[in-house]
Amino acid sequence: MARHFGDDWLIPALDPFNESWFTAGKITVQSCDDCGVFQHPPEDVCGSCQGTALSFVECSGEGTVESVAVVHHPVHPGLSDHCPYAIVVVSLDGAPGANAIGNILNRDPGDISIGQRVRAVFEPAKDAKTGADLLIPQWEVV
Amino acid sequence: MHGQAVVAGVGESTYYVRGRSPDSEFQLTCTAIRRAVEDAGLDLAKVDGFVSYMDQRNDPLRLAHALGIDELRWSNTCWAGGGNNAAAAVQLADAAVSGGYADTVVAFRGLAQGQFGRFGRPRGLSNAAQGDMGWKAPYGLLSPAQECALHTARYMHDHGISQEALCDISLACYANAQLNPRALRNGRPLTREEYHESRWIVEPFHLFDCCPENDGAAAIVVTTPERAKDLKKSGVPILACAQGLGPKYGFHAFQEKYLSGMFYGNVGEAIWQRAGVKPSDVDVLQLYENFTGPVMIALAEMGFCEPGEVEAFVANGALEGPNAKLPFNTSGGNIGEAYIHGFELVNEAVRQVRGDSTCQAKDVELSLVVGGPGYAPGSAVLFNRA
Ligand SMILES: [Zn+2]
């Protein structure tokens, strides 16, 4: 499957915070072992109880569109052929309070609205420099 | 210590469309500072402090040398990017003067993007995006307009606000710019029809919801009331300042508790409490508008109206002209005058108290300026009549 913005589009540089999100092939969210709070993006310290024991918890991979912005003006030349495109904020089932950013792959930008139920799909990508294999979470309207 | 320090003068360079300044950024900045000190009737050599914000490139020691300053006793800058700290820079100057650390402090912002490249361009983008950008760039989320659009879209959805609210804010900026010869949009009025027909940048922002990118510099001089007493113009007292530091930064801003809103609530609370006034006491408002959406949200979050009342609050020219219900961005603001990262709004807020704005509101006792665009930290300064 080709990536939403083409296989040459930017990938994230993997680090200990984002590695699970971008490689697990499932939706995972950091949760505090002590107080159970979910936080996204992950951090070194729990912002709720200041605990430092934090784990990644697997979620169902379903969610809800919380906001949508349709981009018409490309701010990067690599996106010129992809406008208009929609950026969505998705709340994640099983991780209250945690929202992710993504794109919707199976609808035109104008057909995406707040409240739609979505399901995660994963775009394979490769970091040519490090050789790392990525599975970038994206979304489809259910 | 509120009310101890006063603004004795304001100045600015000529403002230019991005990249068209014949002068370097440092020259523009020196010009604005020199004019502010001249406006105050002070001796340039006696300036003893500089404050700025947002990775200011014009180093205070280089400025002190070029401007012939006798002795530099205070230099400081606010952390964080964007124009958030436009008003917080005034707070730093107020703190220096009120605390007795310096007598005559210049707060300023200068930029020349022809010389240094576009400010808002996405940075750190190679094949692999780092840190905060790593969460956003793979999804094509690259610009402040796009981020503000996600908050604005949700806010409009939650409170039943239509596109007309954003249009009315933009129209007010353009209308007020027609009265201001310094404004880059002077001579270029905007109609409601043109607004709606203009291209989308990122929905819900049309072209005219977004401020342009400009080059120039603006500055004010803050000094003690004693020193200001002998000056040609009476100084404008700094009644209260606030910075809104909070947890909502970077990618965290999209989390559930922050998504439908921006970051003005705590700035509002702090400024009203410190000044002992309420929003309806404000006679004239300068509110940072990189985009119209954050203005709409700020009006409600700072307590000027309820969220569900925003559209009615800004409708029917309520923000437009000197006789508006709430005179707003009277110089034209970031959108209509020039985008000097919000510092031109500070100059205008001072002018409103002095009575020499090009869109002068009547009987101004309280003049508020708010730095934005809504990400932490926000900032505000309330000026009052002496
Ligand atoms: Zn915890």
Coordinates of C-alpha atoms and ligand atoms in Angstrom, one line a residue:
Chain A
M1 CA 0.0 0.0 0.0
A2 CA 1.4 3.4 -1.0
R3 CA 1.5 6.0 1.6
H4 CA -1.1 8.8 1.7
F5 CA 1.4 11.5 0.6
G6 CA 3.5 9.1 -1.4
D7 CA 6.4 6.9 -0.3
D8 CA 8.9 9.7 -0.5
W9 CA 7.0 11.8 2.1
L10 CA 8.6 12.5 5.5
I11 CA 8.8 9.9 8.1
P12 CA 9.3 10.4 11.8
A13 CA 12.8 9.9 13.2
L14 CA 12.2 7.1 15.7
D15 CA 13.0 7.7 19.4
P16 CA 12.0 5.9 22.6
F17 CA 8.8 8.0 22.8
N18 CA 7.4 7.4 19.4
E19 CA 8.8 4.0 18.4
S20 CA 5.8 2.0 19.7
W21 CA 3.3 4.3 17.9
F22 CA 5.1 4.2 14.6
T23 CA 6.3 0.5 14.5
A24 CA 4.0 -1.7 16.5
G25 CA 1.3 -2.1 13.8
K26 CA -1.3 -1.5 16.4
I27 CA -2.5 1.5 18.4
T28 CA -0.6 1.8 21.6
V29 CA -0.8 4.6 24.1
Q30 CA 1.5 5.3 27.1
S31 CA -0.1 4.7 30.4
C32 CA 1.1 5.4 34.0
D33 CA 1.6 2.2 36.0
D34 CA 0.8 4.0 39.2
C35 CA -2.3 6.1 38.4
G36 CA -3.4 4.6 35.1
V37 CA -3.6 7.9 33.3
F38 CA -3.1 7.8 29.5
Q39 CA -0.8 10.4 27.9
H40 CA -0.1 11.1 24.3
P41 CA 2.5 12.0 23.2
P42 CA 4.5 9.9 25.7
E43 CA 6.7 11.5 28.2
D44 CA 9.4 10.6 30.8
V45 CA 7.2 11.5 33.7
C46 CA 3.5 11.1 34.3
G47 CA 1.9 14.5 34.1
S48 CA -0.8 13.5 36.6
C49 CA 1.1 11.8 39.5
Q50 CA 4.7 12.4 38.5
G51 CA 5.4 8.7 38.5
T52 CA 8.1 7.4 36.3
A53 CA 6.9 3.8 35.7
L54 CA 5.2 4.1 32.3
S55 CA 4.1 1.4 29.9
F56 CA 2.6 1.2 26.4
V57 CA -0.9 -0.2 26.4
E58 CA -2.6 -1.7 23.4
C59 CA -5.9 -0.1 22.4
S60 CA -8.6 -1.5 20.1
G61 CA -7.6 0.6 17.2
E62 CA -10.9 2.3 16.9
G63 CA -11.7 6.0 17.6
T64 CA -13.7 9.1 16.8
V65 CA -12.9 12.1 14.7
E66 CA -12.7 15.1 17.1
S67 CA -11.6 17.8 14.6
V68 CA -10.8 18.1 10.9
A69 CA -8.9 20.8 8.9
V70 CA -8.8 20.6 5.1
V71 CA -5.6 21.9 3.8
H72 CA -5.7 23.6 0.4
H73 CA -2.4 25.5 0.4
P74 CA 0.6 23.3 0.4
V75 CA 3.3 24.6 2.7
H76 CA 5.8 22.0 1.5
P77 CA 6.5 21.3 -2.2
G78 CA 6.1 17.6 -1.5
L79 CA 2.4 18.1 -0.8
S80 CA 1.5 20.2 -3.9
D81 CA 0.0 17.2 -5.7
H82 CA -1.9 16.1 -2.7
C83 CA -4.0 19.2 -1.9
P84 CA -6.7 19.4 -0.8
Y85 CA -6.1 16.9 2.0
A86 CA -7.6 16.5 5.5
I87 CA -5.8 16.4 8.8
V88 CA -7.9 14.9 11.6
V89 CA -7.7 14.7 15.4
V90 CA -8.8 11.2 16.6
S91 CA -9.7 10.2 20.1
L92 CA -8.6 6.7 20.9
D93 CA -11.0 4.1 22.3
G94 CA -9.6 2.6 25.4
A95 CA -7.3 5.6 26.2
P96 CA -9.5 8.4 27.6
G97 CA -8.1 11.9 27.1
A98 CA -5.6 10.8 24.5
N99 CA -5.9 12.2 21.0
A100 CA -3.8 11.4 17.9
I101 CA -3.2 13.3 14.6
G102 CA -3.8 11.4 11.4
N103 CA -5.3 11.3 7.9
I104 CA -8.4 9.5 6.6
L105 CA -7.6 7.2 3.7
N106 CA -11.1 6.2 2.5
R107 CA -13.0 9.4 2.2
D108 CA -12.6 12.7 0.2
P109 CA -11.6 15.6 2.4
G110 CA -15.1 17.2 2.1
D111 CA -16.8 14.0 3.4
I112 CA -15.0 13.9 6.7
S113 CA -16.7 15.4 9.8
I114 CA -16.5 15.5 13.6
G115 CA -18.1 12.5 15.3
Q116 CA -17.3 10.0 12.5
R117 CA -16.2 6.6 13.8
V118 CA -12.8 5.5 12.5
R119 CA -10.5 2.4 12.5
A120 CA -6.8 2.3 12.3
V121 CA -4.9 1.1 9.3
F122 CA -1.1 1.1 8.9
E123 CA 1.1 2.5 6.2
P124 CA 4.4 0.6 5.7
A125 CA 7.5 2.8 5.4
K126 CA 11.2 2.4 5.6
D127 CA 13.8 4.7 7.1
A128 CA 16.4 4.5 4.4
K129 CA 19.1 5.8 6.7
T130 CA 18.7 3.5 9.6
G131 CA 16.9 0.6 7.8
A132 CA 14.1 0.7 10.3
D133 CA 10.7 -0.6 9.2
L134 CA 7.8 1.6 10.1
L135 CA 4.0 1.0 10.3
I136 CA 2.5 4.5 10.4
P137 CA -1.0 4.6 11.9
Q138 CA -3.7 6.1 9.7
W139 CA -7.5 5.9 9.7
E140 CA -10.5 4.8 7.7
V141 CA -14.1 5.8 8.3
V142 CA -16.0 2.7 9.5
Chain B
M1 CA 4.1 47.9 42.2
H2 CA 1.5 48.1 39.4
G3 CA 1.4 51.5 37.8
Q4 CA 5.0 52.3 38.6
A5 CA 6.4 52.1 35.1
V6 CA 5.2 54.1 32.2
V7 CA 5.6 54.0 28.4
A8 CA 7.2 57.2 27.4
G9 CA 7.5 56.7 23.6
V10 CA 6.7 54.4 20.7
G11 CA 8.4 54.0 17.3
E12 CA 8.5 51.9 14.3
S13 CA 10.4 51.5 11.0
T14 CA 8.5 51.6 7.7
Y15 CA 6.7 48.3 7.3
Y16 CA 7.3 46.2 4.2
V17 CA 5.9 43.2 2.4
R18 CA 8.1 40.2 3.3
G19 CA 11.5 40.4 1.6
R20 CA 11.0 43.9 0.3
S21 CA 12.9 45.8 3.0
P22 CA 15.9 47.8 1.6
D23 CA 17.3 47.9 5.1
S24 CA 18.8 45.0 7.1
E25 CA 16.9 43.6 10.1
F26 CA 19.4 45.3 12.4
Q27 CA 18.9 48.7 10.7
L28 CA 15.1 48.4 10.9
T29 CA 15.4 47.6 14.6
C30 CA 17.8 50.5 15.3
T31 CA 15.4 52.8 13.4
A32 CA 12.4 51.7 15.5
I33 CA 14.3 52.1 18.7
R34 CA 15.7 55.5 17.8
R35 CA 12.2 56.8 16.8
A36 CA 10.7 55.5 20.1
V37 CA 13.4 57.3 22.1
E38 CA 12.9 60.5 20.0
D39 CA 9.2 60.2 20.5
A40 CA 9.7 60.1 24.2
G41 CA 12.2 63.0 24.1
L42 CA 14.8 61.0 25.9
D43 CA 18.5 60.8 25.4
L44 CA 19.4 57.6 23.4
A45 CA 22.6 57.2 25.4
K46 CA 20.6 56.9 28.6
V47 CA 18.7 53.8 27.5
D48 CA 19.9 51.1 29.9
G49 CA 17.9 48.0 29.0
F50 CA 16.6 45.9 26.1
V51 CA 14.0 43.3 26.2
S52 CA 12.4 41.2 23.4
Y53 CA 11.0 37.8 22.7
M54 CA 11.0 34.9 20.3
D55 CA 14.6 34.1 19.5
Q56 CA 15.3 37.8 18.8
R57 CA 18.4 37.9 16.5
N58 CA 19.3 41.5 17.4
D59 CA 21.7 41.1 20.2
P60 CA 21.4 43.7 23.0
L61 CA 25.2 44.3 23.1
R62 CA 25.3 44.9 19.4
L63 CA 22.3 47.3 19.8
A64 CA 24.0 49.1 22.7
H65 CA 27.1 49.6 20.7
A66 CA 25.3 50.8 17.5
L67 CA 23.0 53.1 19.4
G68 CA 25.7 54.7 21.6
I69 CA 24.3 53.4 24.9
D70 CA 26.4 54.5 28.0
E71 CA 25.7 51.5 30.1
L72 CA 23.5 48.4 29.6
R73 CA 22.0 47.3 33.0
W74 CA 19.2 45.0 31.9
S75 CA 18.7 42.6 29.0
N76 CA 16.2 39.8 28.8
T77 CA 14.0 37.8 26.5
C78 CA 11.0 35.6 26.9
W79 CA 11.1 32.0 26.0
A80 CA 8.9 30.3 23.4
G81 CA 8.2 30.9 19.8
G82 CA 5.5 32.9 18.0
G83 CA 4.1 36.3 19.0
N84 CA 2.8 34.8 22.2
N85 CA 5.1 37.0 24.2
A86 CA 4.6 40.4 22.5
A87 CA 2.9 41.7 25.7
A88 CA 5.2 39.6 28.0
A89 CA 8.1 41.6 26.7
V90 CA 6.5 44.8 28.1
Q91 CA 6.0 42.9 31.3
L92 CA 9.8 42.3 31.4
A93 CA 10.5 46.0 30.9
D94 CA 7.9 46.8 33.6
A95 CA 9.6 44.4 36.0
A96 CA 13.0 45.9 35.3
V97 CA 11.9 49.5 35.8
S98 CA 9.5 48.9 38.7
G99 CA 12.1 46.8 40.4
G100 CA 14.7 49.5 40.0
Y101 CA 17.1 47.4 38.0
A102 CA 17.1 49.8 35.1
D103 CA 15.6 53.2 34.4
T104 CA 14.9 53.3 30.7
V105 CA 14.2 50.0 29.0
V106 CA 13.3 49.5 25.3
A107 CA 11.0 46.6 24.4
F108 CA 11.1 45.7 20.7
R109 CA 10.7 43.2 17.9
G110 CA 12.4 43.4 14.5
L111 CA 12.4 41.1 11.6
A112 CA 13.6 41.0 8.0
Q113 CA 12.7 37.8 6.3
G114 CA 14.3 38.8 3.0
Q115 CA 17.6 38.7 5.0
F116 CA 16.9 35.6 7.1
G117 CA 14.3 33.5 5.4
R118 CA 10.6 33.0 6.2
F119 CA 9.8 32.9 9.9
G120 CA 6.9 30.5 9.7
R121 CA 8.4 28.0 7.4
P122 CA 8.6 24.4 8.7
R123 CA 12.0 23.8 10.2
G124 CA 14.0 20.7 10.8
L125 CA 12.4 18.8 8.0
S126 CA 14.6 16.4 6.3
N127 CA 13.5 12.9 5.4
A128 CA 13.0 12.0 9.1
A129 CA 11.2 14.6 11.2
Q130 CA 12.4 15.0 14.8
G131 CA 10.7 15.4 18.2
D132 CA 7.4 17.2 18.2
M133 CA 7.5 17.6 14.4
G134 CA 7.8 13.8 14.1
W135 CA 4.2 13.4 15.4
K136 CA 2.8 15.9 12.9
A137 CA 4.9 16.0 9.7
P138 CA 4.1 12.4 8.6
Y139 CA 0.4 13.5 8.5
G140 CA 1.1 16.8 6.6
L141 CA 0.5 18.9 9.7
L142 CA 3.3 21.5 9.2
S143 CA 2.1 25.1 9.8
P144 CA 0.6 27.3 12.6
A145 CA -2.4 27.9 10.3
Q146 CA -3.2 24.2 10.2
E147 CA -2.8 23.8 14.0
C148 CA -5.0 26.8 14.7
A149 CA -7.5 25.5 12.2
L150 CA -7.9 22.2 14.1
H151 CA -8.7 24.1 17.3
T152 CA -11.0 26.7 15.5
A153 CA -12.9 24.0 13.6
R154 CA -13.7 22.1 16.8
Y155 CA -14.6 25.4 18.7
M156 CA -17.0 26.4 15.9
H157 CA -18.6 22.9 15.9
D158 CA -19.0 22.9 19.7
H159 CA -20.5 26.4 19.9
G160 CA -22.5 26.6 16.7
I161 CA -20.4 29.4 15.1
S162 CA -20.5 30.1 11.4
Q163 CA -17.9 31.4 9.0
E164 CA -19.4 34.9 9.3
A165 CA -17.7 35.3 12.7
L166 CA -14.3 34.9 11.2
C167 CA -15.2 37.1 8.3
D168 CA -16.3 39.9 10.7
I169 CA -13.0 39.8 12.5
S170 CA -11.1 40.1 9.2
L171 CA -13.3 42.9 7.9
A172 CA -12.7 44.9 11.0
C173 CA -8.9 44.7 10.6
Y174 CA -9.1 45.7 6.9
A175 CA -11.5 48.5 7.6
N176 CA -9.3 50.0 10.4
A177 CA -6.2 49.7 8.2
Q178 CA -7.9 52.1 5.7
L179 CA -7.5 54.9 8.3
N180 CA -3.8 54.1 9.0
P181 CA -1.2 55.4 6.5
R182 CA 1.4 53.0 8.1
A183 CA -0.7 50.0 7.3
L184 CA 0.3 47.8 4.4
R185 CA -3.4 47.1 3.6
N186 CA -4.1 50.8 3.5
G187 CA -5.8 51.5 0.1
R188 CA -6.9 47.8 -0.2
P189 CA -10.3 47.5 1.4
L190 CA -12.0 44.2 1.8
T191 CA -15.7 43.3 1.3
R192 CA -17.7 40.4 2.7
E193 CA -18.1 39.0 -0.8
E194 CA -14.4 39.1 -1.5
Y195 CA -13.7 37.4 1.8
H196 CA -16.0 34.5 1.0
E197 CA -14.7 34.2 -2.6
S198 CA -11.1 34.1 -1.6
R199 CA -9.2 30.8 -1.7
W200 CA -9.0 28.5 1.3
I201 CA -5.6 28.2 3.0
V202 CA -6.8 25.6 5.4
E203 CA -10.5 25.3 6.2
P204 CA -11.9 27.1 8.1
F205 CA -9.4 29.8 7.2
H206 CA -9.7 31.7 3.9
L207 CA -6.8 33.8 2.6
F208 CA -8.1 36.8 4.5
D209 CA -8.3 35.0 7.8
C210 CA -4.5 34.8 7.8
C211 CA -2.1 37.7 8.5
P212 CA 0.5 38.3 5.8
E213 CA 4.2 38.0 6.4
N214 CA 6.0 41.3 6.7
D215 CA 9.3 42.9 7.5
G216 CA 9.9 45.8 10.0
A217 CA 10.5 46.7 13.6
A218 CA 8.5 48.3 16.4
A219 CA 9.6 49.5 19.8
I220 CA 8.5 51.2 23.0
V221 CA 10.4 52.9 25.8
V222 CA 9.5 52.1 29.4
T223 CA 10.7 54.4 32.1
T224 CA 10.0 55.6 35.7
P225 CA 7.2 58.1 36.3
E226 CA 9.8 60.5 37.7
R227 CA 11.8 60.6 34.5
A228 CA 8.6 60.7 32.4
K229 CA 7.4 63.8 34.2
D230 CA 9.7 66.1 32.3
L231 CA 9.0 64.7 28.9
K232 CA 7.1 66.4 26.1
K233 CA 4.3 63.8 26.1
S234 CA 2.8 62.4 29.2
G235 CA 3.7 58.8 29.8
V236 CA 1.2 56.0 29.6
P237 CA 1.1 53.9 32.8
I238 CA 1.4 50.1 32.7
L239 CA -1.5 49.2 34.9
A240 CA -1.1 45.4 34.9
C241 CA 0.7 42.6 32.9
A242 CA 0.1 38.9 32.7
Q243 CA 1.8 35.8 31.2
G244 CA -0.2 32.7 30.7
L245 CA 2.3 29.8 31.2
G246 CA 0.6 26.5 31.2
P247 CA 0.9 22.8 30.2
K248 CA -0.6 23.2 26.7
Y249 CA 2.4 23.1 24.5
G250 CA 3.3 21.5 21.2
F251 CA 1.5 18.3 20.4
H252 CA -0.2 18.2 23.8
A253 CA -2.4 21.0 22.6
F254 CA -4.5 18.5 20.6
Q255 CA -5.4 16.4 23.6
E256 CA -9.0 16.2 24.7
K257 CA -8.9 18.8 27.5
Y258 CA -7.3 21.4 25.3
L259 CA -8.6 20.8 21.8
S260 CA -11.7 22.9 21.9
G261 CA -10.1 26.2 22.8
M262 CA -6.8 28.0 23.0
F263 CA -4.8 29.6 25.7
Y264 CA -6.3 32.8 26.9
G265 CA -8.4 31.9 29.9
N266 CA -5.6 32.2 32.5
V267 CA -4.2 35.3 30.9
G268 CA -7.6 36.9 31.2
E269 CA -8.0 35.9 34.8
A270 CA -4.6 37.2 35.8
I271 CA -5.0 40.6 34.1
W272 CA -8.5 41.2 35.4
Q273 CA -7.5 40.2 38.9
R274 CA -4.3 42.3 39.0
A275 CA -5.9 45.4 37.5
G276 CA -9.2 45.1 39.5
V277 CA -11.3 45.6 36.4
K278 CA -13.5 43.5 34.2
P279 CA -13.6 42.9 30.4
S280 CA -16.5 45.3 29.9
D281 CA -14.4 48.1 31.4
V282 CA -11.9 47.9 28.5
D283 CA -12.3 50.8 26.1
V284 CA -10.2 49.5 23.2
L285 CA -8.6 46.1 22.5
Q286 CA -5.6 45.0 20.4
L287 CA -5.8 41.2 20.1
Y288 CA -3.1 39.2 18.3
E289 CA -4.5 37.7 15.1
N290 CA -2.1 35.5 13.2
F291 CA -5.5 34.0 12.2
T292 CA -9.0 35.1 12.9
G293 CA -10.0 31.9 14.7
P294 CA -7.9 32.5 17.8
V295 CA -9.4 36.0 18.1
M296 CA -12.8 34.5 18.3
I297 CA -11.8 32.0 20.9
A298 CA -9.8 34.6 22.9
L299 CA -12.8 37.0 23.1
A300 CA -14.8 34.2 24.9
E301 CA -11.9 32.8 27.0
M302 CA -11.0 36.2 28.3
G303 CA -14.5 36.9 29.3
F304 CA -15.7 39.5 26.8
C305 CA -18.7 37.2 25.9
E306 CA -19.9 33.6 26.3
P307 CA -18.6 31.1 23.7
G308 CA -22.1 30.8 22.2
E309 CA -22.4 34.5 21.9
V310 CA -19.2 35.1 19.9
E311 CA -20.8 35.3 16.5
A312 CA -23.3 37.9 17.7
F313 CA -20.6 39.8 19.6
V314 CA -18.5 40.4 16.5
A315 CA -21.4 40.9 14.0
N316 CA -22.7 44.1 12.4
G317 CA -19.5 46.0 12.6
A318 CA -19.2 45.6 16.4
L319 CA -15.4 45.7 16.1
E320 CA -15.0 48.1 13.2
G321 CA -13.9 51.7 13.4
P322 CA -13.3 54.2 16.2
N323 CA -17.0 54.1 17.3
A324 CA -17.3 50.4 17.4
K325 CA -19.0 48.6 20.4
L326 CA -15.5 47.4 21.2
P327 CA -12.9 49.2 19.1
F328 CA -10.5 46.4 18.1
N329 CA -7.1 46.2 16.3
T330 CA -7.5 49.9 15.5
S331 CA -4.3 50.1 13.5
G332 CA -5.4 47.2 11.4
G333 CA -3.4 44.8 13.5
N334 CA -1.3 41.9 12.2
I335 CA -3.7 41.4 9.3
G336 CA -4.2 45.0 8.2
E337 CA -1.2 47.1 9.5
A338 CA 1.8 44.7 9.5
Y339 CA 2.8 41.5 11.1
I340 CA 5.6 42.5 13.3
H341 CA 4.9 39.5 15.5
G342 CA 2.3 41.5 17.4
F343 CA 4.5 44.3 18.7
E344 CA 2.8 46.8 16.4
L345 CA -0.3 46.1 18.5
V346 CA 1.6 47.2 21.6
N347 CA 2.4 50.5 19.9
E348 CA -1.2 51.0 19.0
A349 CA -2.4 50.2 22.5
V350 CA -0.2 53.0 23.8
R351 CA -1.3 55.4 21.1
Q352 CA -5.0 54.8 22.1
V353 CA -4.3 56.1 25.6
R354 CA -2.4 59.1 24.3
G355 CA -5.2 59.9 21.9
D356 CA -3.1 59.9 18.7
S357 CA -4.3 56.7 17.0
T358 CA -5.4 57.0 13.3
C359 CA -8.6 55.2 14.5
Q360 CA -9.0 56.9 17.8
A361 CA -11.6 55.5 20.2
K362 CA -13.3 58.0 22.5
D363 CA -12.4 58.7 26.1
V364 CA -10.0 55.8 26.5
E365 CA -9.3 55.0 30.1
L366 CA -8.3 51.3 29.6
S367 CA -6.4 50.0 26.6
L368 CA -5.6 46.2 26.4
V369 CA -3.2 44.4 24.2
V370 CA -3.0 40.6 24.1
G371 CA -0.2 38.5 22.6
G372 CA -1.1 35.3 21.0
P373 CA -1.8 33.1 19.0
G374 CA -3.2 30.9 21.7
Y375 CA -0.4 28.4 22.5
A376 CA 1.2 28.8 25.8
P377 CA 2.5 31.2 26.9
G378 CA 0.0 33.9 26.2
S379 CA 0.5 37.4 27.5
A380 CA -1.4 40.7 28.0
V381 CA -0.8 44.3 29.1
L382 CA -3.4 46.8 30.3
F383 CA -2.5 50.4 29.9
N384 CA -4.5 53.2 31.6
R385 CA -4.8 56.9 31.5
A386 CA -2.5 58.7 33.9
Ligands
ZN1 ZN 0.5 8.7 37.0

